Amino acid sequence: MSELTVIVPCKNEEEAIPLFYDELIKDTAFLAKRNIDLKVIFINDGSDDGTVSVVRKLHEKDERVHLISFSRNFGKEAAMYAGLKAADSDYAVIMDADLQDPPALLEEMFSYIDEGYDSVATRRVTRKGEPPIRSFFARRFYKLMQKLSDTKIMDGARDYRLMTRQFIDAVLAMTEYNRFTKGIFGWVGYDTKWIDFENVDRSAGKTKWSFWGLVMYSLEGITAFSTKPLILSSLIGMLFCFLAFVMVIFIIVRRLVFGDPVAGWASTVTIIVFVSGVQFFCTGILGQYIAKAYLEVKNRPLYLKNEKNCF
Ligand code: UDP
Ligand code: MG
């Protein structure tokens, strides 16, 4: 008998969890036919609502339900890692608690595992229900990411993904502190089948993402999976050295030929200001990478468990 672990990161999802559980149980009835056991691990990522007690109630009536609690909020990335680490099964799937990752797709996803795929990933092809400005920047981000990174990151990709043991172990082997799971999934490779679906609105509760939070998340993605911005800053530096050289020649020649007195003060100042701006820009890019390296070197744990709320 094999087993499927469903990993559900939860930050303040007391309203959504019961709806999610009912839907999940309904949509995973097909597992019995396949002789696959179900195990559900909720990850309580520092919730300050009734998430723990809601999951405890579920655990009391269904022993397949488990909870891992963190000591504080560590973020969804850490929660996904903790869930995968706890999964000792042949298959694992990550799902949001808000039913935006429809469990109804699971049966189809398993049919691709039968065909020999190591993971079945999902992407939403529409973004209806989302603020247009957010969709716009999300699209720009994925376009930019395609250009910057050799690791393929699909537009609209969700973290909702069914994985086989081999794939789970590969993801677990990536123990980096600055996690960008969408990139990690692409980086590990293996045969992945993509399934498209239409965006679904949140079942209950509110999104945890602010616009600014998403901006920081995309910077995380870029620095974690591309070093091209560093090359960009070197290129800009070289271009400006070349321009400076051409200008010096121009000034010397002009002085010799025309004996020009003090002139062009405005242009000089403009150039100084511009170039120092470019320097700050490049130092900033460099700083981002150093900051990331600094955090990696500290080798801090990705999360801390609060044992009294784990079962
Ligand atoms: N989540 C989490 N930790 C966080 C933020 C979110 O575990 O710090 C969980 C959240 O409970 C949900 C999933 O991650 O199950 C996706 O979050 P959300 O629905 O807010 O994101 P969106 O779907 O709006 O992108
Ligand atoms: Mg959501």
Coordinates of C-alpha atoms and ligand atoms in Angstrom, one line a residue:
M1 CA 0.0 0.0 0.0
S2 CA 1.5 3.4 -0.9
E3 CA 0.7 6.7 0.6
L4 CA 0.0 10.3 -0.5
T5 CA 0.9 13.2 1.9
V6 CA -1.1 16.4 1.4
I7 CA 0.9 19.4 2.7
V8 CA -1.1 22.5 3.5
P9 CA 0.7 25.6 4.7
C10 CA -1.6 27.7 6.9
K11 CA -1.3 31.2 8.1
N12 CA -4.6 32.2 9.9
E13 CA -6.8 29.9 7.9
E14 CA -9.4 28.9 10.6
E15 CA -12.3 29.7 8.3
A16 CA -10.8 28.0 5.2
I17 CA -9.5 24.7 6.8
P18 CA -12.9 23.0 7.4
L19 CA -14.1 23.8 3.9
F20 CA -10.7 22.6 2.5
Y21 CA -10.9 19.3 4.5
D22 CA -14.4 18.5 3.3
E23 CA -13.5 19.2 -0.3
L24 CA -10.3 17.2 0.0
I25 CA -11.9 14.1 1.5
K26 CA -14.6 14.2 -1.3
D27 CA -12.1 14.6 -4.1
T28 CA -9.6 12.0 -2.9
A29 CA -12.2 9.1 -2.7
F30 CA -10.6 7.8 -5.9
L31 CA -7.3 7.0 -3.9
A32 CA -9.0 3.9 -2.4
K33 CA -9.3 2.4 -5.9
R34 CA -5.6 2.9 -6.4
N35 CA -4.7 1.4 -3.0
I36 CA -3.2 4.7 -1.8
D37 CA -3.6 5.9 1.8
L38 CA -4.1 9.5 2.5
K39 CA -2.3 11.6 5.1
V40 CA -2.9 15.3 5.6
I41 CA -0.2 17.5 7.2
F42 CA -1.3 21.1 8.0
I43 CA 1.6 23.4 8.7
N44 CA 0.7 26.2 11.1
D45 CA 2.9 29.0 10.1
G46 CA 2.6 31.2 13.2
S47 CA -1.1 31.7 13.0
D48 CA -2.7 33.9 15.6
D49 CA -6.3 32.8 15.1
G50 CA -7.9 29.4 15.9
T51 CA -6.0 27.4 13.3
V52 CA -4.5 25.0 15.8
S53 CA -7.8 24.2 17.5
V54 CA -9.6 23.8 14.2
V55 CA -7.0 21.2 13.1
R56 CA -7.0 19.6 16.5
K57 CA -10.8 19.0 16.1
L58 CA -10.2 17.4 12.7
H59 CA -7.4 15.2 14.2
E60 CA -9.8 14.0 16.9
K61 CA -12.2 12.6 14.4
D62 CA -9.8 11.7 11.6
E63 CA -6.4 10.4 12.7
R64 CA -5.0 10.9 9.2
V65 CA -4.9 14.6 9.9
H66 CA -1.7 16.0 11.5
L67 CA -0.3 19.4 12.4
I68 CA 3.2 20.9 12.5
S69 CA 3.3 24.2 14.3
F70 CA 6.1 26.8 13.9
S71 CA 7.3 28.9 16.8
R72 CA 6.4 32.0 14.7
N73 CA 5.7 33.0 11.1
F74 CA 8.5 31.7 8.9
G75 CA 6.7 32.1 5.5
K76 CA 5.1 29.7 3.1
E77 CA 8.5 28.6 1.7
A78 CA 9.6 27.3 5.0
A79 CA 6.2 25.7 5.6
M80 CA 6.4 23.8 2.3
Y81 CA 9.9 22.6 3.2
A82 CA 8.8 21.4 6.6
G83 CA 5.9 19.5 5.1
L84 CA 8.0 17.8 2.5
K85 CA 10.5 16.8 5.2
A86 CA 7.7 15.3 7.3
A87 CA 6.3 13.4 4.3
D88 CA 7.7 9.8 4.4
S89 CA 5.3 8.7 1.7
D90 CA 5.7 7.7 -2.0
Y91 CA 3.8 10.8 -3.1
A92 CA 3.3 14.3 -1.8
V93 CA 1.3 17.2 -3.0
I94 CA 1.4 20.8 -1.8
M95 CA -2.0 22.7 -1.6
D96 CA -3.1 26.1 -0.4
A97 CA -5.7 26.0 2.4
D98 CA -8.0 28.4 0.5
L99 CA -9.1 25.9 -2.2
Q100 CA -7.4 28.0 -4.9
D101 CA -5.5 24.8 -5.7
P102 CA -8.6 22.6 -6.6
P103 CA -8.2 19.1 -5.1
A104 CA -10.5 17.9 -7.9
L105 CA -7.5 18.0 -10.2
L106 CA -5.7 15.2 -8.2
E107 CA -7.3 12.3 -10.0
E108 CA -6.1 13.7 -13.4
M109 CA -2.7 14.4 -11.9
F110 CA -2.3 10.8 -10.8
S111 CA -3.1 9.6 -14.3
Y112 CA 0.2 11.4 -15.4
I113 CA 2.2 9.8 -12.7
D114 CA 1.0 6.5 -14.2
E115 CA 2.5 7.6 -17.5
G116 CA 5.8 7.9 -15.8
Y117 CA 6.1 11.6 -14.9
D118 CA 8.0 12.5 -11.8
S119 CA 5.9 15.5 -11.0
V120 CA 2.7 17.0 -12.1
A121 CA 2.6 20.8 -11.9
T122 CA -0.3 23.2 -12.2
R123 CA -0.5 26.7 -13.6
R124 CA -3.5 29.0 -13.8
V125 CA -4.1 30.4 -17.2
T126 CA -6.4 33.2 -16.1
R127 CA -6.1 35.7 -13.3
K128 CA -9.7 36.7 -13.0
G129 CA -10.6 38.1 -9.5
E130 CA -7.2 39.5 -9.1
P131 CA -6.5 43.3 -9.1
P132 CA -5.5 44.2 -12.7
I133 CA -2.4 46.0 -11.6
R134 CA -1.2 42.9 -9.7
S135 CA -1.7 40.7 -12.8
F136 CA 0.2 43.2 -14.9
F137 CA 3.2 43.2 -12.6
A138 CA 3.1 39.5 -12.2
R139 CA 3.2 39.0 -15.9
R140 CA 6.1 41.4 -16.2
F141 CA 7.9 39.5 -13.5
Y142 CA 7.6 36.2 -15.3
K143 CA 8.7 37.7 -18.6
L144 CA 11.8 39.2 -16.9
M145 CA 12.5 36.0 -15.1
Q146 CA 12.4 34.1 -18.5
K147 CA 15.1 36.5 -19.7
L148 CA 17.3 36.5 -16.6
S149 CA 17.3 32.9 -15.5
D150 CA 18.3 29.7 -17.1
T151 CA 15.8 27.9 -14.8
K152 CA 12.4 27.9 -16.4
I153 CA 9.7 29.4 -14.3
M154 CA 6.2 29.2 -15.9
D155 CA 3.9 32.2 -15.9
G156 CA 1.0 31.5 -13.5
A157 CA 2.8 28.5 -12.0
R158 CA 1.3 27.5 -8.6
D159 CA 3.1 25.6 -5.8
Y160 CA 0.4 23.0 -6.3
R161 CA 2.3 20.0 -7.5
L162 CA 2.2 16.3 -7.1
M163 CA 5.6 14.7 -6.6
T164 CA 7.1 11.3 -6.5
R165 CA 9.6 10.2 -3.9
Q166 CA 12.6 10.9 -6.2
F167 CA 11.4 14.4 -6.8
I168 CA 10.7 15.1 -3.1
D169 CA 14.2 14.0 -2.2
A170 CA 15.7 16.2 -4.8
V171 CA 13.8 19.3 -3.5
L172 CA 14.8 18.4 0.1
A173 CA 18.4 18.2 -1.0
M174 CA 18.2 22.0 -1.7
T175 CA 18.6 23.3 1.8
E176 CA 19.2 27.0 0.9
Y177 CA 17.9 29.6 3.3
N178 CA 16.6 32.0 0.6
R179 CA 14.0 29.6 -0.8
F180 CA 12.1 30.3 -4.0
T181 CA 10.3 27.0 -4.4
K182 CA 8.9 27.8 -7.9
G183 CA 12.6 28.1 -9.1
I184 CA 13.7 25.1 -7.1
F185 CA 11.0 22.9 -8.8
G186 CA 12.3 23.9 -12.2
W187 CA 16.0 23.6 -11.2
V188 CA 15.8 20.0 -10.1
G189 CA 14.5 19.0 -13.5
Y190 CA 12.9 15.5 -14.0
D191 CA 9.9 14.9 -16.2
T192 CA 7.2 17.3 -15.3
K193 CA 3.7 17.5 -16.8
W194 CA 1.9 20.8 -16.7
I195 CA -1.8 21.1 -16.2
D196 CA -3.7 24.4 -16.8
F197 CA -6.7 25.5 -14.9
E198 CA -8.8 28.6 -14.5
N199 CA -8.2 30.8 -11.5
V200 CA -10.5 30.1 -8.5
D201 CA -11.4 32.7 -5.9
R202 CA -10.4 32.2 -2.3
S203 CA -12.9 30.0 -0.4
A204 CA -12.7 32.1 2.8
G205 CA -10.4 34.4 4.6
K206 CA -8.0 37.0 3.1
T207 CA -4.9 36.8 1.0
K208 CA -1.6 37.1 2.9
W209 CA 0.1 39.0 0.2
S210 CA 0.4 42.7 0.0
F211 CA 1.6 44.4 -3.1
W212 CA 4.9 45.2 -1.5
G213 CA 5.2 41.7 -0.2
L214 CA 5.0 40.4 -3.8
V215 CA 7.6 42.9 -5.0
M216 CA 10.0 41.6 -2.3
Y217 CA 9.1 38.0 -3.3
S218 CA 10.0 38.7 -6.9
L219 CA 13.3 40.2 -6.0
E220 CA 13.9 37.1 -4.0
G221 CA 13.1 35.0 -7.1
I222 CA 15.5 37.0 -9.3
T223 CA 18.5 37.0 -6.9
A224 CA 17.9 33.3 -6.0
F225 CA 17.9 32.1 -9.6
S226 CA 19.9 34.5 -11.6
T227 CA 23.2 36.3 -11.3
K228 CA 22.6 38.2 -14.5
P229 CA 22.0 41.5 -12.7
L230 CA 25.6 41.4 -11.6
I231 CA 26.7 41.0 -15.2
L232 CA 24.4 43.9 -16.1
S233 CA 26.2 46.2 -13.6
S234 CA 29.6 45.2 -14.9
L235 CA 28.4 46.0 -18.4
I236 CA 27.1 49.4 -17.4
G237 CA 30.4 50.1 -15.7
M238 CA 32.4 49.2 -18.9
L239 CA 30.1 51.3 -21.0
F240 CA 30.7 54.3 -18.8
C241 CA 34.5 53.8 -18.8
F242 CA 34.4 53.8 -22.5
L243 CA 32.2 56.9 -22.7
A244 CA 34.5 58.7 -20.2
F245 CA 37.5 57.8 -22.4
V246 CA 35.9 59.2 -25.5
M247 CA 35.0 62.4 -23.6
V248 CA 38.5 62.9 -22.4
I249 CA 39.9 62.6 -25.9
F250 CA 37.2 65.1 -27.1
I251 CA 38.1 67.6 -24.4
I252 CA 41.9 67.4 -25.0
V253 CA 41.5 67.8 -28.7
R254 CA 39.1 70.7 -28.3
R255 CA 41.5 72.4 -25.9
L256 CA 44.4 72.0 -28.3
V257 CA 42.5 73.1 -31.4
F258 CA 40.3 75.9 -30.0
G259 CA 42.1 76.8 -26.7
D260 CA 38.6 76.7 -25.1
P261 CA 38.3 78.6 -21.7
V262 CA 36.1 77.3 -18.8
A263 CA 32.9 76.1 -20.4
G264 CA 30.6 73.2 -20.1
W265 CA 30.3 73.3 -16.3
A266 CA 26.6 72.2 -16.5
S267 CA 27.4 69.2 -18.6
T268 CA 30.2 68.2 -16.2
V269 CA 28.0 68.3 -13.2
T270 CA 25.3 66.4 -15.1
I271 CA 27.7 63.7 -15.9
I272 CA 29.0 63.4 -12.3
V273 CA 25.5 63.1 -10.9
F274 CA 24.5 60.6 -13.5
V275 CA 27.6 58.4 -13.1
S276 CA 27.3 58.4 -9.3
G277 CA 23.7 57.3 -9.7
V278 CA 24.8 54.4 -11.9
Q279 CA 27.4 53.5 -9.3
F280 CA 24.8 53.4 -6.5
F281 CA 22.5 51.3 -8.7
C282 CA 25.3 48.8 -9.2
T283 CA 26.4 48.8 -5.6
G284 CA 22.8 48.1 -4.7
I285 CA 22.7 45.1 -6.9
L286 CA 25.9 43.8 -5.5
G287 CA 24.6 44.4 -2.0
Q288 CA 21.6 42.3 -2.7
Y289 CA 23.7 39.3 -3.5
I290 CA 26.1 39.9 -0.5
A291 CA 23.1 40.1 1.8
K292 CA 21.8 36.8 0.5
A293 CA 25.2 35.2 0.8
Y294 CA 25.4 36.6 4.4
L295 CA 22.2 34.9 5.3
E296 CA 23.2 31.6 3.8
V297 CA 26.6 31.6 5.6
K298 CA 24.8 32.0 9.0
N299 CA 23.2 28.6 8.3
R300 CA 20.2 29.3 10.4
P301 CA 17.4 26.7 10.6
L302 CA 14.6 27.3 8.0
Y303 CA 12.0 27.0 10.7
L304 CA 11.5 26.1 14.4
K305 CA 8.8 23.7 15.6
N306 CA 6.6 24.4 18.5
E307 CA 6.3 20.8 19.8
K308 CA 3.3 21.3 22.0
N309 CA 1.1 22.1 19.0
C310 CA 2.4 19.2 16.8
F311 CA 0.4 16.0 16.5
Ligands
UDP1 N1 0.8 31.0 3.9 C1 1.7 30.6 4.9 N2 2.5 31.4 5.4 C2 2.5 32.8 5.1 C3 1.6 33.2 4.1 C4 0.7 32.3 3.6 O1 1.7 29.4 5.2 O2 3.3 33.5 5.7 C5 -0.2 30.1 3.3 C6 -1.7 30.5 3.3 O3 -2.3 30.1 4.6 C7 -2.2 29.8 2.1 C8 -1.1 29.7 1.2 O4 0.1 30.0 2.0 O5 -2.6 28.4 2.5 C9 -1.2 30.8 0.1 O6 -1.5 32.1 0.6 P1 -2.5 33.1 0.0 O7 -3.7 32.4 -0.3 O8 -2.6 34.2 1.0 O9 -1.7 33.5 -1.3 P2 -2.4 33.8 -2.7 O10 -3.2 32.6 -3.1 O11 -3.2 35.1 -2.5 O12 -1.2 34.0 -3.6
MG2 MG -4.6 31.8 -2.0

